[in-house]
């Protein structure tokens, strides 16, 4: 979701090379799974795939179940994924309703209510069920998805649409108005002061908690807020005292999340090697081995800066 298919294809191919079966995915470690997913965002979905593979192996003998009730018991499978598996995997009559399908249906039937309501969700599903009455409902289902992806796009190509004669939105001249959605919240901007602390060939990183945003991913230590150089130095000095040397500020990076944008301002420090001390909850890792760890996109760009800066 929210990622173009063209971007996903190389990830998918690499994923299938690494995990060709449900069993191989179940046997992988969470760190291997996150590394294969690195760069796509929505990391909770990668972990849900892993958890789902383990459950399928243990409960269903490594085979995907063929009923909606059983599929819904698997972590990460919601209404759309359930419908897609039943429709495309098992050729059953099942609705797989994504944003593309909702857009097609709302225009075709001239649906003037906001899509983000329970009434609209039920109505759209009802409209789709009407269209899936033929002998090959899975073909119709895929056609609706492709129609929304290629023709009935946010700025529709109505002249190419096979349904234009019966489209109520087209007849009423509101095809660019529908579907109606709630206004998007203004993206919140937050600032993070990232501390790139090196000791010889090693650098300090930490693993995020097992639950919450970007669970199990690695990152460089940071403090929330727009910090000046002097404040960043004071913070690092609270860990290491006078054994640190400030080297300058790196290139600012921007990291995008679903509801906010983080501005990452990196400050670079050197620690006297013989005085290197451990920091609770953190790890000293050789810079040359950073690529072995899974980082979120913003921190991955920062570790490229570190590698370029150090030549390691």
XYZ file of C-alpha atoms in Angstrom:
312
model
C 0.000 0.000 0.000
C 1.074 3.575 -0.790
C 4.020 2.228 -2.757
C 4.060 1.995 -6.553
C 4.272 -1.518 -7.992
C 7.369 -0.526 -9.987
C 9.193 0.162 -6.706
C 8.026 -3.070 -5.086
C 8.984 -5.499 -7.898
C 12.735 -5.786 -7.086
C 11.895 -6.160 -3.385
C 9.390 -8.894 -4.210
C 11.857 -10.782 -6.413
C 14.587 -10.594 -3.775
C 12.105 -11.646 -1.067
C 11.036 -14.714 -3.069
C 14.675 -15.670 -3.656
C 15.315 -15.516 0.086
C 12.011 -17.031 1.236
C 10.602 -19.204 -1.588
C 8.198 -21.034 0.727
C 6.185 -20.324 3.858
C 8.455 -22.729 5.746
C 11.653 -20.884 4.783
C 10.114 -17.600 5.931
C 9.025 -19.190 9.223
C 12.568 -20.479 9.807
C 14.184 -17.079 9.204
C 15.105 -14.728 12.034
C 13.272 -11.441 12.493
C 16.496 -9.591 11.682
C 16.760 -11.414 8.322
C 13.152 -10.544 7.545
C 13.616 -6.867 8.406
C 16.807 -6.700 6.339
C 14.963 -8.075 3.284
C 12.232 -5.453 3.821
C 14.618 -2.579 4.525
C 13.650 0.581 2.637
C 9.942 -0.153 2.125
C 8.675 1.311 5.399
C 5.684 -0.085 7.339
C 8.045 -2.532 9.038
C 5.294 -3.914 11.232
C 3.948 -5.622 8.101
C 7.219 -7.488 7.583
C 7.069 -8.791 11.137
C 3.407 -9.737 10.661
C 4.370 -11.773 7.571
C 6.985 -13.547 9.648
C 4.569 -14.216 12.511
C 1.956 -15.387 10.012
C 4.375 -17.826 8.377
C 5.226 -19.310 11.764
C 1.539 -19.724 12.634
C 0.705 -21.255 9.235
C 3.556 -23.734 9.647
C 2.500 -24.704 13.152
C -1.296 -24.650 12.760
C -1.952 -25.387 9.093
C 0.990 -27.589 8.106
C 2.623 -24.871 6.017
C -0.396 -24.498 3.695
C -2.494 -21.348 3.381
C -6.045 -22.092 4.582
C -8.901 -21.640 2.101
C -11.570 -20.095 4.341
C -11.991 -16.510 5.440
C -12.344 -17.446 9.099
C -9.027 -19.310 9.137
C -7.238 -16.627 7.152
C -8.397 -13.941 9.577
C -6.706 -15.843 12.419
C -3.302 -15.191 10.830
C -1.384 -12.070 11.962
C -1.393 -9.261 9.408
C -4.312 -10.521 7.312
C -7.108 -7.969 7.156
C -10.207 -7.716 4.923
C -8.331 -6.778 1.731
C -5.631 -9.447 2.043
C -8.216 -12.070 2.963
C -10.274 -11.209 -0.121
C -7.212 -11.134 -2.385
C -6.047 -14.580 -1.238
C -9.493 -16.126 -1.627
C -10.072 -14.488 -5.003
C -6.700 -14.744 -6.727
C -5.252 -17.692 -4.822
C -8.296 -19.956 -4.612
C -10.627 -18.520 -7.309
C -13.462 -17.970 -4.897
C -16.057 -15.215 -5.048
C -14.498 -12.717 -2.654
C -14.181 -8.942 -2.598
C -10.653 -7.522 -2.428
C -11.325 -3.830 -1.993
C -8.392 -1.448 -2.065
C -8.239 2.276 -2.777
C -8.364 1.671 -6.520
C -11.565 -0.354 -6.289
C -13.218 2.124 -3.916
C -12.475 4.941 -6.365
C -13.942 3.010 -9.320
C -17.102 2.063 -7.441
C -17.715 5.509 -5.935
C -17.583 7.058 -9.417
C -19.487 4.295 -11.180
C -22.409 4.525 -8.743
C -22.029 8.233 -8.021
C -21.441 7.571 -4.299
C -21.400 11.003 -2.641
C -20.629 9.998 0.944
C -17.127 10.091 2.364
C -15.303 6.790 1.949
C -13.877 6.759 5.469
C -17.178 5.762 7.114
C -18.655 2.404 8.070
C -21.697 3.079 5.862
C -19.486 3.683 2.829
C -17.367 0.602 3.524
C -20.452 -1.594 3.631
C -21.999 0.074 0.570
C -18.857 -0.265 -1.561
C -18.597 -3.936 -0.614
C -22.247 -4.404 -1.576
C -21.666 -2.780 -4.969
C -18.637 -5.010 -5.595
C -20.606 -8.131 -4.631
C -23.164 -7.222 -7.310
C -20.404 -7.141 -9.923
C -18.987 -10.514 -8.849
C -22.014 -12.536 -9.934
C -20.430 -13.918 -13.129
C -18.777 -17.289 -13.731
C -15.247 -16.006 -13.044
C -15.559 -13.470 -10.221
C -11.793 -13.433 -9.658
C -11.299 -12.079 -13.200
C -13.795 -9.293 -12.531
C -12.132 -8.541 -9.201
C -8.714 -8.141 -10.753
C -10.189 -6.074 -13.580
C -11.644 -3.605 -11.070
C -8.273 -3.252 -9.342
C -6.445 -2.717 -12.637
C -9.109 -0.298 -13.883
C -8.548 1.851 -10.807
C -4.768 1.592 -11.056
C -4.481 2.373 -14.778
C -7.601 4.232 -15.963
C -9.863 5.403 -13.138
C -6.920 7.121 -11.472
C -7.202 10.185 -9.191
C -7.204 12.218 -12.403
C -9.353 9.833 -14.475
C -8.768 8.880 -18.124
C -12.479 8.586 -18.885
C -11.987 8.385 -22.650
C -10.173 5.044 -22.139
C -12.700 3.590 -19.702
C -14.893 0.644 -20.794
C -17.490 1.675 -18.177
C -17.818 5.332 -19.158
C -21.325 4.949 -20.629
C -22.755 3.732 -17.329
C -20.669 5.876 -14.971
C -22.929 8.173 -12.943
C -20.070 10.440 -11.882
C -19.142 10.925 -15.546
C -22.749 11.715 -16.474
C -22.995 14.267 -13.677
C -19.611 15.821 -14.436
C -18.205 15.065 -10.967
C -15.678 12.365 -11.863
C -12.803 14.514 -10.565
C -14.711 15.337 -7.360
C -15.379 11.740 -6.326
C -14.508 9.913 -4.189
C -15.075 12.184 -1.207
C -12.542 11.840 1.595
C -11.939 13.594 4.867
C -9.431 16.408 4.737
C -5.901 15.282 5.388
C -4.320 16.473 8.579
C -1.455 18.850 8.143
C 1.804 16.918 8.347
C 3.508 17.524 11.678
C 7.205 18.353 11.491
C 9.459 17.176 14.301
C 13.190 17.671 14.812
C 15.666 15.065 15.977
C 19.272 15.632 16.952
C 21.170 12.502 15.861
C 24.456 11.701 17.602
C 27.023 9.978 15.381
C 29.640 8.923 17.932
C 32.700 7.091 16.619
C 35.486 5.323 18.471
C 38.185 4.245 16.053
C 36.512 2.013 13.476
C 33.359 1.593 15.555
C 30.211 3.662 15.950
C 27.422 3.690 18.527
C 23.966 2.372 17.544
C 20.899 1.019 19.337
C 18.005 -1.319 18.604
C 14.451 -0.022 18.846
C 12.007 -1.751 21.245
C 10.178 -4.927 20.187
C 6.873 -3.058 20.035
C 5.910 0.285 18.591
C 7.051 2.297 15.591
C 9.882 0.659 13.617
C 10.151 -2.216 16.086
C 13.471 -4.101 16.077
C 15.099 -1.697 13.612
C 18.472 -0.180 14.414
C 19.241 3.518 14.596
C 21.830 5.985 15.776
C 21.073 7.528 19.158
C 19.057 10.729 18.937
C 17.258 13.209 21.142
C 13.980 14.822 20.165
C 14.063 18.552 19.592
C 15.938 21.199 17.637
C 19.304 21.209 19.398
C 22.149 23.641 18.859
C 25.736 22.451 18.540
C 26.515 23.397 22.161
C 23.490 21.480 23.450
C 24.443 18.370 21.453
C 27.979 18.532 22.864
C 26.632 18.852 26.405
C 24.391 15.805 25.909
C 27.226 13.591 24.633
C 29.509 14.885 27.367
C 26.955 13.699 29.933
C 27.767 10.169 28.710
C 31.512 10.393 28.128
C 32.760 13.476 29.932
C 35.741 15.218 28.360
C 36.750 12.165 26.342
C 34.791 13.316 23.290
C 35.834 15.549 20.432
C 33.261 17.389 18.311
C 33.937 17.002 14.578
C 31.112 18.971 13.004
C 27.613 18.668 11.660
C 26.629 16.246 8.913
C 24.101 16.684 6.133
C 20.523 17.086 7.346
C 18.187 14.262 6.246
C 14.396 14.101 6.111
C 12.483 10.986 7.128
C 8.804 10.616 6.228
C 6.253 8.774 8.334
C 2.499 8.294 7.865
C 1.463 11.281 9.960
C 4.645 13.289 10.500
C 7.983 14.240 9.015
C 11.233 14.054 10.976
C 14.127 16.420 10.288
C 17.334 14.590 11.257
C 20.258 16.850 12.152
C 23.422 14.775 12.668
C 26.312 15.868 14.869
C 29.588 13.968 14.578
C 31.807 13.088 17.524
C 35.019 11.139 18.120
C 35.676 9.282 21.354
C 39.205 8.620 22.559
C 39.612 4.932 21.715
C 41.298 3.789 24.901
C 38.535 5.462 26.921
C 35.669 3.799 25.054
C 32.902 2.877 27.467
C 29.647 1.028 27.028
C 26.362 2.930 27.081
C 23.364 1.067 28.439
C 20.995 -0.015 25.656
C 23.557 0.739 22.922
C 26.082 -1.237 20.858
C 29.498 -0.429 19.433
C 29.566 -1.748 15.837
C 32.290 -1.616 13.217
C 31.337 0.935 10.563
C 32.145 -1.606 7.841
C 29.453 -3.927 9.259
C 26.618 -1.399 9.461
C 25.073 -2.775 6.261
C 24.406 -6.039 8.089
C 21.874 -4.283 10.320
C 18.367 -3.138 9.357
C 17.928 0.640 9.573
C 14.959 2.855 8.815
C 15.358 4.931 5.630
C 16.488 8.159 7.334
C 19.125 6.484 9.498
C 20.277 4.343 6.566
C 21.105 7.541 4.680
C 22.978 8.748 7.753
C 25.109 5.616 7.918
C 26.021 6.151 4.253
C 27.277 9.557 5.350
C 29.316 7.887 8.096
C 30.857 5.407 5.651
C 31.710 8.173 3.192
C 33.150 10.330 5.959
C 35.303 7.580 7.470
C 36.157 5.711 4.275
C 35.347 2.423 6.043
